[in-house]
CSV table of C-alpha atoms in Angstrom, one decimal:
chain,number,residue,atom,x,y,z
A,210,MET,CA,-5.1,-14.3,15.3
A,211,ARG,CA,-2.3,-11.8,16.2
A,212,SER,CA,-4.9,-9.0,16.2
A,213,MET,CA,-7.2,-10.9,18.4
A,214,ILE,CA,-4.5,-11.8,20.9
A,215,TYR,CA,-3.5,-8.1,21.0
A,216,VAL,CA,-7.1,-6.9,21.6
A,217,LEU,CA,-7.8,-9.6,24.2
A,218,GLY,CA,-4.5,-8.8,25.9
A,219,GLY,CA,-5.9,-5.3,26.6
A,220,ALA,CA,-7.8,-6.7,29.6
A,221,PRO,CA,-6.0,-6.1,32.9
A,222,VAL,CA,-6.3,-9.8,33.7
A,223,THR,CA,-6.5,-12.7,31.3
A,224,ASP,CA,-9.0,-15.3,32.4
A,225,GLU,CA,-10.5,-18.5,31.1
A,226,ARG,CA,-13.0,-16.6,29.0
A,227,ASN,CA,-10.2,-15.3,26.7
A,228,PHE,CA,-9.0,-18.9,26.2
A,229,LYS,CA,-12.5,-20.0,25.4
A,230,ARG,CA,-12.8,-17.1,22.9
A,231,LEU,CA,-9.6,-18.2,21.2
A,232,ARG,CA,-10.7,-21.8,21.1
A,233,ALA,CA,-14.0,-20.8,19.5
A,234,SER,CA,-12.0,-18.9,16.9
A,235,ARG,CA,-10.1,-22.0,16.1
A,236,GLU,CA,-13.3,-23.9,15.4
A,237,GLU,CA,-14.6,-21.1,13.2
A,238,LEU,CA,-11.4,-20.0,11.4
A,239,HIS,CA,-9.1,-23.0,11.5
A,240,PRO,CA,-11.2,-26.1,12.0
A,241,HIS,CA,-8.6,-28.3,10.2
A,242,LEU,CA,-5.9,-27.6,12.9
A,243,LYS,CA,-5.5,-30.0,15.7
A,244,ILE,CA,-5.8,-28.4,19.1
A,245,ALA,CA,-2.1,-28.9,19.9
A,246,ASP,CA,-1.1,-27.2,16.6
A,247,PHE,CA,-3.5,-24.3,17.3
A,248,LYS,CA,-2.1,-23.8,20.8
A,249,ALA,CA,1.4,-23.7,19.3
A,250,PHE,CA,0.2,-21.1,16.7
A,251,VAL,CA,-1.4,-18.9,19.4
A,252,ARG,CA,1.7,-19.2,21.6
A,253,GLU,CA,3.9,-18.1,18.6
A,254,GLN,CA,1.7,-15.1,17.9
A,255,PHE,CA,1.7,-14.2,21.6
A,256,PHE,CA,5.5,-14.2,21.8
A,257,ILE,CA,5.8,-12.3,18.5
A,258,LEU,CA,3.6,-9.6,20.1
A,259,LYS,CA,5.6,-9.8,23.4
A,260,LEU,CA,9.0,-9.4,21.7
A,261,ASP,CA,8.2,-6.4,19.6
A,262,ARG,CA,4.6,-5.2,19.7
A,263,ARG,CA,5.1,-2.3,17.4
A,264,LYS,CA,6.7,-4.3,14.6
A,265,ALA,CA,4.3,-7.1,15.1
A,266,LEU,CA,1.3,-4.7,14.6
A,267,GLU,CA,3.0,-2.8,11.8
A,268,ALA,CA,3.2,-6.2,9.9
A,269,LEU,CA,-0.5,-6.6,9.9
A,270,PRO,CA,-1.2,-4.7,6.7
A,271,THR,CA,1.5,-6.8,5.0
A,272,MET,CA,-0.1,-10.0,6.3
A,273,LEU,CA,-3.5,-8.8,4.9
A,274,GLU,CA,-2.0,-7.9,1.5
A,275,GLY,CA,-4.2,-9.1,-1.3
A,276,ALA,CA,-7.3,-9.3,0.9
A,277,THR,CA,-10.5,-7.7,-0.4
A,278,ASN,CA,-12.4,-5.1,1.6
A,279,GLU,CA,-15.0,-7.8,2.3
A,280,GLN,CA,-12.4,-10.2,3.7
A,281,ILE,CA,-10.9,-7.4,5.9
A,282,ASP,CA,-14.4,-6.5,7.1
A,283,ALA,CA,-15.1,-10.2,7.9
A,284,HIS,CA,-11.8,-10.4,10.0
A,285,LEU,CA,-12.7,-7.2,11.9
A,286,ALA,CA,-16.3,-8.5,12.5
A,287,HIS,CA,-14.9,-11.8,13.8
A,288,ILE,CA,-12.6,-9.9,16.2
A,289,GLU,CA,-15.4,-7.7,17.4
A,290,HIS,CA,-17.7,-10.8,17.8
A,291,VAL,CA,-15.1,-12.6,19.9
A,292,LEU,CA,-14.5,-9.4,22.0
A,293,MET,CA,-18.2,-8.8,22.6
A,294,ALA,CA,-18.9,-12.4,23.6
A,295,SER,CA,-18.6,-11.7,27.3
A,296,GLY,CA,-20.2,-8.3,27.3
A,297,THR,CA,-19.0,-4.8,26.7
A,298,PRO,CA,-15.2,-4.5,26.3
A,299,GLY,CA,-13.2,-2.4,28.7
A,300,GLU,CA,-11.7,0.9,27.7
A,301,ARG,CA,-8.2,-0.5,27.1
A,302,ALA,CA,-9.6,-3.3,24.9
A,303,ALA,CA,-11.7,-0.8,22.9
A,304,GLN,CA,-8.6,1.3,22.3
A,305,ARG,CA,-6.7,-1.7,21.1
A,306,LEU,CA,-9.5,-2.6,18.8
A,307,GLU,CA,-9.4,0.9,17.3
A,308,THR,CA,-5.6,0.4,16.8
A,309,ILE,CA,-6.3,-2.8,15.0
A,310,ARG,CA,-9.0,-1.1,12.8
A,311,ALA,CA,-6.4,1.5,11.8
A,312,TYR,CA,-3.9,-1.2,10.7
A,313,PHE,CA,-6.6,-3.1,8.9
A,314,ASP,CA,-7.7,0.1,7.1
A,315,ARG,CA,-4.1,0.6,5.8
A,316,ALA,CA,-4.3,-2.9,4.2
A,317,ARG,CA,-7.4,-2.1,2.2
A,318,PRO,CA,-7.0,-2.0,-1.5
A,319,PRO,CA,-7.0,1.5,-3.0
A,320,GLN,CA,-10.3,2.8,-4.2
A,321,PRO,CA,-10.5,4.0,-7.8
A,322,SER,CA,-10.2,7.8,-7.8
A,323,PRO,CA,-13.5,9.6,-8.6
A,324,ALA,CA,-11.6,11.9,-11.1
A,325,LYS,CA,-11.1,8.9,-13.4
A,326,ALA,CA,-14.8,8.0,-13.3
A,327,THR,CA,-16.1,11.5,-14.0
A,328,PRO,CA,-17.4,12.4,-17.4
A,329,GLY,CA,-14.9,15.3,-17.5
A,330,ALA,CA,-12.1,12.8,-18.0
A,331,ALA,CA,-13.5,11.9,-21.4
A,332,LYS,CA,-13.7,15.5,-22.6
A,333,PRO,CA,-10.0,15.9,-23.6
A,334,ALA,CA,-10.4,13.0,-26.1
A,335,VAL,CA,-13.3,14.9,-27.7
A,336,SER,CA,-11.6,18.3,-27.8
A,337,GLU,CA,-8.4,16.9,-29.3
A,338,PRO,CA,-9.9,16.2,-32.7
A,339,ALA,CA,-11.5,19.6,-32.7
A,340,ALA,CA,-8.0,21.2,-32.1
A,341,LEU,CA,-6.6,19.0,-34.9
A,342,ASP,CA,-9.4,20.2,-37.3
A,343,GLN,CA,-8.7,23.8,-36.4
A,344,LYS,CA,-5.0,23.3,-37.0
A,345,SER,CA,-5.6,21.7,-40.4
A,346,GLU,CA,-7.9,24.6,-41.4
A,347,ASN,CA,-5.2,27.1,-40.4
A,348,GLU,CA,-2.7,25.2,-42.5
A,349,LYS,CA,-5.0,25.3,-45.5
A,350,ALA,CA,-5.4,29.1,-45.1
A,351,ASP,CA,-1.7,29.7,-44.7
A,352,PRO,CA,0.6,27.3,-46.7
A,353,GLN,CA,3.7,28.9,-45.1
A,354,ALA,CA,2.6,27.9,-41.6
A,355,LYS,CA,2.4,24.3,-42.9
A,356,ALA,CA,6.0,24.5,-44.2
A,357,ALA,CA,7.2,26.1,-40.9
A,358,THR,CA,5.7,23.3,-38.7
A,359,PRO,CA,8.3,20.6,-39.7
A,360,ALA,CA,11.2,23.1,-39.1
A,361,LYS,CA,9.9,23.8,-35.6
A,362,ALA,CA,9.6,20.1,-34.9
A,363,GLU,CA,13.2,19.6,-36.1
A,364,GLN,CA,14.5,22.5,-33.8
A,365,GLN,CA,12.7,21.0,-30.8
A,366,ALA,CA,14.2,17.5,-31.5
A,367,SER,CA,17.7,19.0,-31.9
A,368,ALA,CA,17.4,20.9,-28.6
A,369,THR,CA,16.1,17.8,-26.8
A,370,SER,CA,19.0,15.7,-28.1
A,371,GLN,CA,21.5,18.3,-26.9
A,372,ASP,CA,20.1,18.1,-23.4
A,373,GLN,CA,20.3,14.3,-23.1
A,374,PRO,CA,24.1,13.8,-23.4
A,375,ALA,CA,24.8,16.4,-20.7
A,376,SER,CA,22.6,14.5,-18.2
A,377,LYS,CA,24.3,11.2,-19.1
A,378,THR,CA,27.7,12.7,-18.6
A,379,THR,CA,26.7,14.0,-15.2
A,380,SER,CA,25.5,10.5,-14.2
A,381,LYS,CA,28.8,8.9,-15.3
A,382,THR,CA,30.8,11.4,-13.3
A,383,THR,CA,28.7,10.7,-10.2
A,384,THR,CA,29.1,7.0,-10.7
A,385,THR,CA,32.8,7.3,-11.2
A,386,LYS,CA,33.2,9.3,-8.0
A,387,ALA,CA,31.1,6.7,-6.1
A,388,SER,CA,33.1,3.8,-7.4
A,389,THR,CA,36.4,5.5,-6.5
A,390,LYS,CA,35.2,6.1,-3.0
A,391,THR,CA,34.1,2.5,-2.7
A,392,THR,CA,37.6,1.3,-3.9
A,393,LYS,CA,39.3,3.6,-1.4
A,394,ASP,CA,37.1,2.3,1.4
A,395,ALA,CA,37.9,-1.3,0.5
A,396,GLU,CA,41.6,-0.7,0.7
A,397,LYS,CA,41.4,0.5,4.3
A,398,PRO,CA,42.1,-2.2,6.9
């Protein structure tokens, strides 16, 4: 409804046709609402737009969160239908409709990336066993390489464990400085 009010508000003069359009929307979208409740709802949305238009419009993707592409398309189609009911929209209303489309597009669920669906994504799983087979063949040919492998793994684990405590110490120092600063700030009147 907020989107529709914004788009219809793009006309230089609001006339009875806009109110008829909104009333028709109530019958289509909110038939369970009494006319008085619907008027209050429209009034509320109008004042939200009037108070802070930018924030009211930026909230649209959040309001549409969880909607499917089909539902978003249906909302846009309804807005376009209502707008076109009395003929071709003016330039300002058309610009406002484009703005609404952009906000609605931001609300669309993300599409699965084509890289995940490509057959190339399955290739690493196939090539890994081949690499393991090659490694085991090398170990069979050179028993010393097999004995050296656990030593290399142990060296890497040792190097990794030496790196971790240093980063934890840095975090603690930073935390201590931040808490000292907070305590000093709290003591100031």
